[in-house]
Coordinates of C-alpha atoms in Angstrom, one line a residue:
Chain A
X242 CA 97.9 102.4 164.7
X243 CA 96.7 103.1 168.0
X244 CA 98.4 100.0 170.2
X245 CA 101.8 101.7 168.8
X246 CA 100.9 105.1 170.2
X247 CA 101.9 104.3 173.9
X248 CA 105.1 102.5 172.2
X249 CA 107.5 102.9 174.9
X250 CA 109.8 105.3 173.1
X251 CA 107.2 108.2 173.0
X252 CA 105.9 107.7 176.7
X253 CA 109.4 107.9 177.4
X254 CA 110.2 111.0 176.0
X255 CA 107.2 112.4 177.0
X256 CA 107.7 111.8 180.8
X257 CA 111.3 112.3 180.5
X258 CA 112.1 115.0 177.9
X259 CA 115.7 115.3 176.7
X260 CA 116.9 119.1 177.4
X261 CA 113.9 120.8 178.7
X262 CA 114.0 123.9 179.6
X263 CA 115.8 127.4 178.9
X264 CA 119.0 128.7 178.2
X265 CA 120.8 131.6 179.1
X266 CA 121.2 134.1 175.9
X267 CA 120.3 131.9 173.7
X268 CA 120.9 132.3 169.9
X269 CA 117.9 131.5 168.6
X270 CA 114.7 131.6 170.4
X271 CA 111.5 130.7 168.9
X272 CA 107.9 129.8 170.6
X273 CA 105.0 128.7 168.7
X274 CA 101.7 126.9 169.0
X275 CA 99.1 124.5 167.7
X276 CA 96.4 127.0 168.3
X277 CA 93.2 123.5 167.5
X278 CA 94.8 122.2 170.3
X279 CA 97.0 123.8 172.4
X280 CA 100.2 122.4 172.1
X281 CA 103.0 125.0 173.2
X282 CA 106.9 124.8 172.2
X283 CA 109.6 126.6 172.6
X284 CA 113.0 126.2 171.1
X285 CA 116.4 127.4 171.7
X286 CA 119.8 127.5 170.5
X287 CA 123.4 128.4 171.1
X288 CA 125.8 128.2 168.5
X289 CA 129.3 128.2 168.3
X290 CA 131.6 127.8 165.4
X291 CA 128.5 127.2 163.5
X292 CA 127.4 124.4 165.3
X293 CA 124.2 123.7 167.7
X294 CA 126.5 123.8 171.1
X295 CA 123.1 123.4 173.3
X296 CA 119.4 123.2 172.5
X297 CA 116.4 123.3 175.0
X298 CA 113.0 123.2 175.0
X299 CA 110.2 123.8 176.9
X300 CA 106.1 123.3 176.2
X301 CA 103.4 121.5 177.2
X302 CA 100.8 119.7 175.3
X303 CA 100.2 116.1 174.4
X304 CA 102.5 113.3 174.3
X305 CA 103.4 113.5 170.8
X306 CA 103.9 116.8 170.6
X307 CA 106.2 117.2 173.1
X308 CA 107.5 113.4 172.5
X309 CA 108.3 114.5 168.8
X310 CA 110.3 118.4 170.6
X311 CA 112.6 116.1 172.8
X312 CA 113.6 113.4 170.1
X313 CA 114.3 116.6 168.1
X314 CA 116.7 118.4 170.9
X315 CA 118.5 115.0 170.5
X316 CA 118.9 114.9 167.0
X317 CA 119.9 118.4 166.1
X318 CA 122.9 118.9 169.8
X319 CA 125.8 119.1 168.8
X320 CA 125.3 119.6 165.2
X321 CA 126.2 122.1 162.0
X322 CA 123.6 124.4 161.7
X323 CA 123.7 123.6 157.9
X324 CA 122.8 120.2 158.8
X325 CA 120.4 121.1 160.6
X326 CA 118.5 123.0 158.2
X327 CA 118.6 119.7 156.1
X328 CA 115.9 118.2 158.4
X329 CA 112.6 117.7 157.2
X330 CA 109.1 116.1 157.8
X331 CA 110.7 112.5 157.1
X332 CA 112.6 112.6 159.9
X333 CA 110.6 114.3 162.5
X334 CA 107.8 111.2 161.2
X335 CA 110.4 108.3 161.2
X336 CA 111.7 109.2 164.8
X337 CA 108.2 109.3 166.1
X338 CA 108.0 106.0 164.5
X339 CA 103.8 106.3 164.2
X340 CA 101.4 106.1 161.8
X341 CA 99.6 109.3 162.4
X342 CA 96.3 110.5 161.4
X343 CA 96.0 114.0 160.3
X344 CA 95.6 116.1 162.6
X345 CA 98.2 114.5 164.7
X346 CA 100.8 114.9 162.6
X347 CA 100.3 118.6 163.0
X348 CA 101.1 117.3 166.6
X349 CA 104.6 115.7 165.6
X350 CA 105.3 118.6 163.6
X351 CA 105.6 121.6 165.1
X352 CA 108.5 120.7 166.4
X353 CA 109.9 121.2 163.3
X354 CA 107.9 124.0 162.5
X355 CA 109.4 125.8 165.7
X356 CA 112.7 124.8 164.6
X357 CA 112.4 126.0 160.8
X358 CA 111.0 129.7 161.8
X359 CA 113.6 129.7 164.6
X360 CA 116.5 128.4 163.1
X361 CA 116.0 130.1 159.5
X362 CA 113.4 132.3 159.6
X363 CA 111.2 130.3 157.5
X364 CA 107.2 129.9 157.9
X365 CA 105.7 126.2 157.1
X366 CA 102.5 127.0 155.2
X367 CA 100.0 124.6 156.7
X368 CA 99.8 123.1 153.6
X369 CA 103.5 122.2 153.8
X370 CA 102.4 119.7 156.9
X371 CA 100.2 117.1 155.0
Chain B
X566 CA 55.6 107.9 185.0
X567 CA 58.8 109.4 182.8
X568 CA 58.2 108.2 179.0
X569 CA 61.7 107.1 178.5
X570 CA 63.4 103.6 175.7
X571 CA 63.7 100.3 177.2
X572 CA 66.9 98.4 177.0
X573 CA 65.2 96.0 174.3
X574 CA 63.8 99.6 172.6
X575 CA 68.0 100.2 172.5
X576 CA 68.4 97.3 170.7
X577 CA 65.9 97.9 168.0
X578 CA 67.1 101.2 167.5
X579 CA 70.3 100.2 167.2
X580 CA 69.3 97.8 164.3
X581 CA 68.1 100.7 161.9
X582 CA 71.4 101.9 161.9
X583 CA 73.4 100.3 159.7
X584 CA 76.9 101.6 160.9
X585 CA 76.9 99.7 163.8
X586 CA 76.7 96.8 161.7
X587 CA 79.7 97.6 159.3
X588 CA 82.2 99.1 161.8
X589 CA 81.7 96.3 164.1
X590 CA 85.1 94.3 163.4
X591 CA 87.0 97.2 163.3
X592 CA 90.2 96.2 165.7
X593 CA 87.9 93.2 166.4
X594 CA 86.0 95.7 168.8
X595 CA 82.9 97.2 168.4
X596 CA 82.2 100.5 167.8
X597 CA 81.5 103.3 170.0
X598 CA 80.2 106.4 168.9
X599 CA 80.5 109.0 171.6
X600 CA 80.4 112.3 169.1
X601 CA 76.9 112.6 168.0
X602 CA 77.2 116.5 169.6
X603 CA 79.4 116.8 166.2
X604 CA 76.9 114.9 163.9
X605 CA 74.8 112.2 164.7
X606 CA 74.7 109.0 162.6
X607 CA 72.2 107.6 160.1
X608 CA 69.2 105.2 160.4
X609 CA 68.3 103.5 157.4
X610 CA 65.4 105.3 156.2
X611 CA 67.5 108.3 155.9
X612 CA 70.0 106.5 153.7
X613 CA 67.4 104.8 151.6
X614 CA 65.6 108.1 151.1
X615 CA 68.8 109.5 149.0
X616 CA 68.8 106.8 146.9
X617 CA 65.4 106.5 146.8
X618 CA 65.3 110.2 145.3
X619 CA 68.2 109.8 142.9
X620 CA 66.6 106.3 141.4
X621 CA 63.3 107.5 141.4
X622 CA 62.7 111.3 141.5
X623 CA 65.8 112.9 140.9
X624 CA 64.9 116.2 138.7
X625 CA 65.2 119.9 139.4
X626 CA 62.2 121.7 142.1
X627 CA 60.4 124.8 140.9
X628 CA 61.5 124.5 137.3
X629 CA 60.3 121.6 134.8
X630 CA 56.7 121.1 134.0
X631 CA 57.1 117.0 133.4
X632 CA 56.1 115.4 135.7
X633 CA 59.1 114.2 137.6
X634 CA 59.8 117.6 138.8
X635 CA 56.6 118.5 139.7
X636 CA 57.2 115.2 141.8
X637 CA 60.5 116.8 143.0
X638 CA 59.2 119.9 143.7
X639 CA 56.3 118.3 146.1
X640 CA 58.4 116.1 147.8
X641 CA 60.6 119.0 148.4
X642 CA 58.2 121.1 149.7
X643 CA 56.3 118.8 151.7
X644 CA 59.7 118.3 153.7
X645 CA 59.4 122.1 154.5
X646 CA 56.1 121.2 155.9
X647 CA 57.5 118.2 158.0
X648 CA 60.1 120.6 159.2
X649 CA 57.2 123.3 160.5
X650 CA 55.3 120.5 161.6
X651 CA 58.0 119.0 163.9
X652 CA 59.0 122.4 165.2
X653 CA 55.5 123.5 165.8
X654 CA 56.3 126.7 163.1
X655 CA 52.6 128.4 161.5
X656 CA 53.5 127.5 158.4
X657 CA 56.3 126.0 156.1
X658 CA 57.0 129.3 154.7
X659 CA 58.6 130.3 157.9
X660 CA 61.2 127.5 157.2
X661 CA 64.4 128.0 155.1
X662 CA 66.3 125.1 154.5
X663 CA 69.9 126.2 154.4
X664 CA 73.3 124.4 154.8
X665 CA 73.7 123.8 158.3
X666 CA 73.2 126.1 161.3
X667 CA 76.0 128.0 160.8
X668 CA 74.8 129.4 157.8
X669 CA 71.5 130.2 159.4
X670 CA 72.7 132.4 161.4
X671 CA 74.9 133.6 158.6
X672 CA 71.8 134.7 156.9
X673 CA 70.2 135.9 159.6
X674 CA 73.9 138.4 160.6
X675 CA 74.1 139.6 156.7
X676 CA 70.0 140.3 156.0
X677 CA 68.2 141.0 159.0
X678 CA 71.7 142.6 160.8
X679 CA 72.6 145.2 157.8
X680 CA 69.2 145.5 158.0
X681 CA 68.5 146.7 161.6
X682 CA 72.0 146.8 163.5
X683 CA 73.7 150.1 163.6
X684 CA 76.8 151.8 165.2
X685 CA 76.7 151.7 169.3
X686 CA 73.8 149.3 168.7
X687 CA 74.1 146.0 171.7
X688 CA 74.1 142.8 170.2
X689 CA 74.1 140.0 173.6
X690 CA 75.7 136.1 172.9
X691 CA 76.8 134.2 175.9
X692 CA 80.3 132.7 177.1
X693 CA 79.2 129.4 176.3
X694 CA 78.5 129.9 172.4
X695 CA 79.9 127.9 169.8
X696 CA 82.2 129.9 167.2
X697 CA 79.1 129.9 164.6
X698 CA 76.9 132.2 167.1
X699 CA 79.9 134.4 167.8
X700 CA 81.8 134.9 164.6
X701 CA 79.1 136.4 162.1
X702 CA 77.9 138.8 164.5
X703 CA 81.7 139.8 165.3
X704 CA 81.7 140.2 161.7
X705 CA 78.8 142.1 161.4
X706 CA 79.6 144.1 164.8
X707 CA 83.1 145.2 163.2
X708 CA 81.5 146.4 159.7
X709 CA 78.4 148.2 161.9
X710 CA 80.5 149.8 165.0
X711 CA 78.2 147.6 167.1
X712 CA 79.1 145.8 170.4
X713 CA 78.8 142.8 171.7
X714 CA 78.0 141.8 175.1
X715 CA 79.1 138.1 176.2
X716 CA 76.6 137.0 179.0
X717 CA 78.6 135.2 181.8
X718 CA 78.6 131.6 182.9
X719 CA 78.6 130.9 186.7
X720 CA 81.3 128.3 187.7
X721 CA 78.7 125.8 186.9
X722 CA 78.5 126.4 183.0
X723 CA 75.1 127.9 184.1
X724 CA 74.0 131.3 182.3
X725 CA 73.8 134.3 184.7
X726 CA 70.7 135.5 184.1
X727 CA 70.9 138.5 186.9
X728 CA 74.0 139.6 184.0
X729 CA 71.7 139.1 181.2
X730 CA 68.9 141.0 182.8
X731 CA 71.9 144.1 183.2
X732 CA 73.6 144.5 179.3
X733 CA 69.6 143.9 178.8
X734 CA 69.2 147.5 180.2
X735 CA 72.0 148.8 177.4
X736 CA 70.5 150.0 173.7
X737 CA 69.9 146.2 172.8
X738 CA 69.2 145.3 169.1
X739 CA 69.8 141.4 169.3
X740 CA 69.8 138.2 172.2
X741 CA 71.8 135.3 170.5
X742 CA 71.9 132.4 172.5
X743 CA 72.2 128.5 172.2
X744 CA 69.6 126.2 173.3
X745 CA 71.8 123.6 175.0
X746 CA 75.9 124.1 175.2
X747 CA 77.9 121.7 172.9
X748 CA 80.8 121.8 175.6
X749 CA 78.4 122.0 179.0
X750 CA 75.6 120.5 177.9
X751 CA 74.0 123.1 180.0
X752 CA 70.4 124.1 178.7
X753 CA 69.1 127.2 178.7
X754 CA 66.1 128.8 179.7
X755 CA 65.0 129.7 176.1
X756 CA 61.5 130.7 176.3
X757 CA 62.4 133.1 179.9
X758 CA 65.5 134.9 178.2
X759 CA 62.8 135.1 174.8
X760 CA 60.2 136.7 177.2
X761 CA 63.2 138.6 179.4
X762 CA 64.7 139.9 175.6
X763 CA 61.4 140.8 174.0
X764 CA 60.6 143.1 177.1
X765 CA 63.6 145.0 176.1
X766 CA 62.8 145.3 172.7
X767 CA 65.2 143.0 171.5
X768 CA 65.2 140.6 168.5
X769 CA 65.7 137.0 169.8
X770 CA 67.7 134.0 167.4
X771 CA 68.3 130.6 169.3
X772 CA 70.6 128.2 168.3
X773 CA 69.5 125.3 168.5
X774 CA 72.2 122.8 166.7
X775 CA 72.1 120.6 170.1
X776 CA 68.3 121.6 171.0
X777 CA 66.0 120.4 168.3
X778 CA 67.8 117.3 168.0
X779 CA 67.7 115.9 171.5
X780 CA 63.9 117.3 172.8
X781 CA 60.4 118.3 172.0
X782 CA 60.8 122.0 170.3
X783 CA 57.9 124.4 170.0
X784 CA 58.8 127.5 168.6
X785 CA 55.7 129.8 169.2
X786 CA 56.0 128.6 172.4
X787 CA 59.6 129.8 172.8
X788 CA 58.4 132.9 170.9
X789 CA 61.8 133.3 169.4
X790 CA 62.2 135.0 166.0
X791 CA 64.6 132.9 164.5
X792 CA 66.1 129.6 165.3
X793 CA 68.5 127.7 163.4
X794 CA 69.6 124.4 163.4
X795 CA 71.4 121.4 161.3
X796 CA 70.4 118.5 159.5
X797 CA 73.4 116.2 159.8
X798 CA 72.9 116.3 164.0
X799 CA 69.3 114.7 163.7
X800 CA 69.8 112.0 161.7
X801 CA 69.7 113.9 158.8
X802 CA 72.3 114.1 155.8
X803 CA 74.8 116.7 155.8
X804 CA 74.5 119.7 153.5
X805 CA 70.9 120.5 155.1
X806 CA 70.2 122.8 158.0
X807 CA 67.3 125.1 158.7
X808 CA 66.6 128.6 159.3
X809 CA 63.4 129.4 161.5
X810 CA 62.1 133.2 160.9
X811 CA 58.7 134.3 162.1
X812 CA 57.2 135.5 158.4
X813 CA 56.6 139.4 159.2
X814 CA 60.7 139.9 160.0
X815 CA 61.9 136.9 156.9
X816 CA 59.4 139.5 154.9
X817 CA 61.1 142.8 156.0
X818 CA 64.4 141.2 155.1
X819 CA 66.3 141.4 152.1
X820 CA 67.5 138.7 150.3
X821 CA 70.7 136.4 151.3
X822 CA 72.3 135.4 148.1
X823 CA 70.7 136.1 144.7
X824 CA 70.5 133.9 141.7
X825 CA 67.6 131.5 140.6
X826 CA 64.4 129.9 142.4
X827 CA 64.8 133.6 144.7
X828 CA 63.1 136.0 142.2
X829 CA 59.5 136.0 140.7
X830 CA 61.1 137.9 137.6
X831 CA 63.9 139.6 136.7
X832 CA 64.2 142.3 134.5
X833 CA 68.1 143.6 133.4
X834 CA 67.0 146.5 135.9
X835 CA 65.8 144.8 138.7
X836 CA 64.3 141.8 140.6
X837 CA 61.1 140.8 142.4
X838 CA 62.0 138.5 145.3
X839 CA 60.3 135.3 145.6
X840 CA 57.2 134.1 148.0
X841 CA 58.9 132.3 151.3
X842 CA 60.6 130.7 152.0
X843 CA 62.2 130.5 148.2
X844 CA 63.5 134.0 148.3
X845 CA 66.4 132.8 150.3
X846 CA 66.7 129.9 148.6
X847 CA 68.6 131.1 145.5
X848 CA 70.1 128.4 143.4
X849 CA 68.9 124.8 143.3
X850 CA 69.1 123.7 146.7
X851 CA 69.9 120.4 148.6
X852 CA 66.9 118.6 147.4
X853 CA 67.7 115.0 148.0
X854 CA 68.9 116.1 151.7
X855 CA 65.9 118.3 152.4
X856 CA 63.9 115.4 151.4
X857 CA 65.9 112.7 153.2
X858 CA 65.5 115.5 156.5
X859 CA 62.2 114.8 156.2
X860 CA 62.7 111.0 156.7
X861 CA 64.8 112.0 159.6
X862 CA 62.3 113.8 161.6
X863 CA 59.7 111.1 160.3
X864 CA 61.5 108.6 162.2
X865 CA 62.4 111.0 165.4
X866 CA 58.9 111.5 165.9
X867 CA 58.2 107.9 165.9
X868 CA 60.9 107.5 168.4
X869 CA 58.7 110.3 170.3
X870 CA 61.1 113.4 171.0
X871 CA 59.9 113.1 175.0
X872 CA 61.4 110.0 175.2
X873 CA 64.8 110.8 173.2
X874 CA 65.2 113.7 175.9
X875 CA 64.2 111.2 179.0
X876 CA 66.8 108.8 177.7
X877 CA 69.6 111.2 177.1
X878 CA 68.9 112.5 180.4
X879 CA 69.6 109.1 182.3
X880 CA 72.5 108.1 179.8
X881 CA 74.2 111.6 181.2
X882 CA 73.3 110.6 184.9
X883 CA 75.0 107.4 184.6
X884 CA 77.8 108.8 183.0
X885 CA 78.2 111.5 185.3
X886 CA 78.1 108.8 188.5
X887 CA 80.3 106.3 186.9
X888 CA 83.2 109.0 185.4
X889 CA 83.6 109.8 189.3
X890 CA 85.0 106.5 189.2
X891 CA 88.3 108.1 186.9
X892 CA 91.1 109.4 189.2
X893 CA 92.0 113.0 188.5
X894 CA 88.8 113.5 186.1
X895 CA 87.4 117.2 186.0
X896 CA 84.4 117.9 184.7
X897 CA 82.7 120.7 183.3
X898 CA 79.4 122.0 183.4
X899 CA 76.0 122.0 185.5
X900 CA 75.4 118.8 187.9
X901 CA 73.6 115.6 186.3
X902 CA 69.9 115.8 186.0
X903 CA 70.1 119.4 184.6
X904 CA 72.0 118.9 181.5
X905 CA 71.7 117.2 178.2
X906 CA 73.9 114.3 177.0
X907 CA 76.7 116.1 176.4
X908 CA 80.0 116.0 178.9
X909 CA 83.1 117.6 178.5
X910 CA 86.5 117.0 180.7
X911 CA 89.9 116.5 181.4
X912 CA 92.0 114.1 183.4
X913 CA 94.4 115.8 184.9
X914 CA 97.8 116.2 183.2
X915 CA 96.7 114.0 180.3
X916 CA 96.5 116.3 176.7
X917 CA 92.6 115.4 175.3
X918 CA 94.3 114.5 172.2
X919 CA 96.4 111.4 174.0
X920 CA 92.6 110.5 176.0
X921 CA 90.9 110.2 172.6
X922 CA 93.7 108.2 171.1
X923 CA 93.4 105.7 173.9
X924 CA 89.6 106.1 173.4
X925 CA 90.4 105.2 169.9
X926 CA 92.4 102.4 170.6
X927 CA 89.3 101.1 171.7
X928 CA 87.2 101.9 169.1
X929 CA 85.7 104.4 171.3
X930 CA 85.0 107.5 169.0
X931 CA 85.2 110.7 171.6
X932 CA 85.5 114.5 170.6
X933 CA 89.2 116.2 171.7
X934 CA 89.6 120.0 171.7
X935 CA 87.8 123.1 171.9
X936 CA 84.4 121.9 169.6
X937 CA 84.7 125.2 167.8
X938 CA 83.8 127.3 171.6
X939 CA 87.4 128.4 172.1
X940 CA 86.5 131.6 174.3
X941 CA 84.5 129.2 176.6
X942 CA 87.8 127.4 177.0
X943 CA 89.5 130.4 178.0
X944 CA 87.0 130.5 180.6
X945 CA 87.4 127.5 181.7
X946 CA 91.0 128.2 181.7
X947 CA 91.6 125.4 179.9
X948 CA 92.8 124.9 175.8
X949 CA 91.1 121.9 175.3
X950 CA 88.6 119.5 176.4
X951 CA 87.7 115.7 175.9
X952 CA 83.9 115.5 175.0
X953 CA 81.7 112.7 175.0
X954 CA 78.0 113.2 173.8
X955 CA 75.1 110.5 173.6
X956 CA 72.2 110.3 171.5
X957 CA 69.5 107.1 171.1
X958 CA 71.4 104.5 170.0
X959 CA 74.2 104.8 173.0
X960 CA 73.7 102.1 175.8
X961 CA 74.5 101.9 179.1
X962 CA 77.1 99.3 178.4
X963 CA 79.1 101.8 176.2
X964 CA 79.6 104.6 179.2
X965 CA 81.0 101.5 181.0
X966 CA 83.1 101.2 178.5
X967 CA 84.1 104.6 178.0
X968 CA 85.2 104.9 182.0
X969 CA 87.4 101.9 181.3
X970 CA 88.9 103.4 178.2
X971 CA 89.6 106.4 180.7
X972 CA 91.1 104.4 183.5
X973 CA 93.2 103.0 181.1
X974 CA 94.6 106.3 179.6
X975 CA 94.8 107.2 183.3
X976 CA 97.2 104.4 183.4
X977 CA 99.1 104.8 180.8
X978 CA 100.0 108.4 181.3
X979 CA 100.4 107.9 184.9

């Protein structure tokens, strides 16, 4: 797997992340972390007319964490917030594009875990991230 | 002269275990085990002695009268003997084979700290402990009313003794304190904090997951009254780690868990506790490990434990010169020549989890995070470390390639 890791997409996104930063009043505002190894997100949202009108983010951590936040920010601007709710593990993975060991997929997923407790309130079990 | 392993010594080593053999083709590169601080791997001897005892001796200890077990049941014992013998203990009854060191100093937090710690009572650890010297006595501290003292670290990942020497002056029950640092590789003064501890009345447990397997350990000459360490970081199997307890206090304590092999009889009333070490050994134990332990510490003490710790000692001054080499590199802990073969760092701006996936990409096995001492971290002021840690069969040619592994994540992240 590990040639693919520095596959330019991720290194890209990771030294140039899509909508970083914060936004004024946002909607929705959630910050969580990888406490086994530090990665940091947080996530934010306006809506309007029930769409995502502008998401940002902001963390630090390693490159697939914060690879995996900025590919999200792209996939979910723009869109219904009921579409948005639709996205799951499978396409947080198939965006990062890598095969992932364990406990780095806890790396490419807290993106979405941010995004699910922010967005709708709901808390991935660890379990849920296998 | 300094008794230390020749290059060719390196090689023979190398040949008893078998790993190096299997894993070699992996990504067509060789492998390069950099985490023996998280367990160490396994020679030969130690592998044949499993299957040795399941295709030869495998039956219950302390139990059947056939033969076999009373087989068992020496070979068993006589591996608490090695044990005492390679730690310089009186005798094997001051040797408990538990899990692993962490539930050593379980045992020793629930029996002996019920026991003797009570509310306002000082129980002393240090900044640079490992979770498994922190979190039983925080435990223990919470159910008591006790508190605990965290020696400081100077900004060398040395141990202030001038701090010790004050929360030493407070109503002291307990000094807790690791042998060698699994992040710093910093080693402490064991046998002065013993002496400093003992003068104010405290009890004194060492943990000594990275000491006993990397130099020669004598505990009367410590003069600590427990010490605990694991199996699996020796050579050893997993699911085998020891508890050292001078006899009078393992005596005076109650029992651990209860069940069989612990009692000397049992009436629907109450129990007699067994002899030692037995009494905390309820429930058949890891026999075949234990046993296999023993093959582990035969073959250290061929090796000669002066020269393990000589060798370690000028694989981490090599190391330390050559990681120099890395722009951006920091790294933590006292200079080279005063620690062990354990080094922990960062490069600048690069997560530990992306170093040891380059690392990996190599077939370079490293440690990435906060190897279970998170409140050292935060003293650090860092989440997370990279961690490289050496043991006999590492070569000179591997921290080469380690540097290159790091100049190339260097690279790569920019």
């Amino acid at each position: 797997m590990d040639e693919e890791l520095y596959k330019e997409n991720i290194l890209d996104h990771y030294k140039n992340p899509r909508n970083y930063g914060e936004i004024e009043n946002p909607d929705i505002s959630y910050f969580d972390t990888n406490p086994l190894c530090g990665d940091e997100l947080q996530l934010q949202i306006k809506v309007k007319d029930g769409k995502a009108d502008d998401v940002k983010f902001k963390g630090k951590g390693c490159s697939i964490s914060q690879a995996s936040a900025s590919m999200l920010t792209e996939m979910i601007q723009g869109k219904d917030m009921e579409e948005i709710k639709k996205i799951g593990k499978k396409e947080i993975l198939d965006a990062v594009g890598l095969q992932l060991g364990p406990s780095r997929i806890k790396c490419a997923l807290l993106s979405l875990k941010v995004l699910k407790a922010g967005a709708y309130g709901l808390k991935t079990e660890d379990e849920d991230e296998e | 002269m300094i008794e230390t392993f020749k290059p060719e010594d390196i090689i023979n080593i190398r040949k008893d275990f078998p790993i190096f053999n299997n894993f070699d083709k992996l990504n067509g590169k060789k492998l390069i085990y950099l985490d023996s601080a998280a367990t160490s791997q396994k020679p030969s001897v130690v592998i044949d002695a499993l299957h040795s005892f399941y295709s030869k001796s495998n039956a219950n200890v302390h139990r059947g009268i056939y033969t076999l077990s009373e087989e068992a049941t020496i070979k068993y014992e006589e591996a608490h003997k090695k044990v005492a013998g390679f730690i310089n203990a009186k005798s094997f009854r001051e040797i408990v084979f538990v899990r692993n060191t962490t539930e050593a100093i379980n045992l020793v937090a629930y029996s002996w700290g019920r026991k003797n710690i009570g509310k306002g009572d000082v129980i002393i650890l240090s900044q640079m402990e490992h979770h498994s010297n922190i979190v039983p006595w925080q435990l223990l501290a919470r159910e008591k009313g006790a508190v605990i003292k965290y020696t400081e670290i100077d900004d060398k990942g040395k141990l202030r003794i001038d701090k010790l020497e004050n929360h030493l002056k407070e109503k002291v029950k307990l000094v807790a304190i690791t042998q060698m640092s699994n992040v710093l590789g910093t080693i402490n003064p064991v046998k002065e904090i013993t002496s400093m501890a003992h003068k104010a009345g405290a009890t004194v447990l060492i943990d000594g997951a990275q000491g006993v397997p990397h130099e020669p350990t004598d505990v009367q000459d410590i003069g600590c009254d427990f010490y605990a360490f694991s199996g699996h970081k020796m050579l050893g199997p997993t699911g085998i780690g020891v508890l050292y307890g001078k006899k009078e206090l393992l005596n005076d304590m109650p029992p651990f868990l209860g069940g069989g092999d612990m009692i000397k009889s049992v009436s629907f009333e109450e129990a007699r506790w067994n002899d030692l070490p037995w009494k905390f050994e309820a429930g058949t134990p890891a026999i075949a490990e234990g046993i296999a332990l023993g093959s582990a510490i035969d073959y250290l003490k061929s090796l000669g434990m002066a020269k393990v710790k000589n060798y370690e000692k000028e694989l981490a001054i090599y190391a330390m010169d050559k990681l120099r080499d890395v722009d951006s590199i920091e790294i933590y802990g006292p200079p080279a020549g005063e620690r062990g073969g354990i080094i922990s760092f960062n490069l600048k701006d690069v997560h530990p989890h992306d170093v040891a996936s380059v690392l990996s990409s190599e077939n370079i096995a490293i440690r990435a995070g906060h190897h279970c001492a998170q409140p050292l971290h935060d003293r650090l002021g860092v989440t997370a470390s990279s961690r490289a840690s050496f043991y006999i069969y590492n070569t000179i040619d591997e921290i080469d390639a380690l540097v290159n592994g790091l100049k190339k994540a260097r690279k790569i992240y920019g």
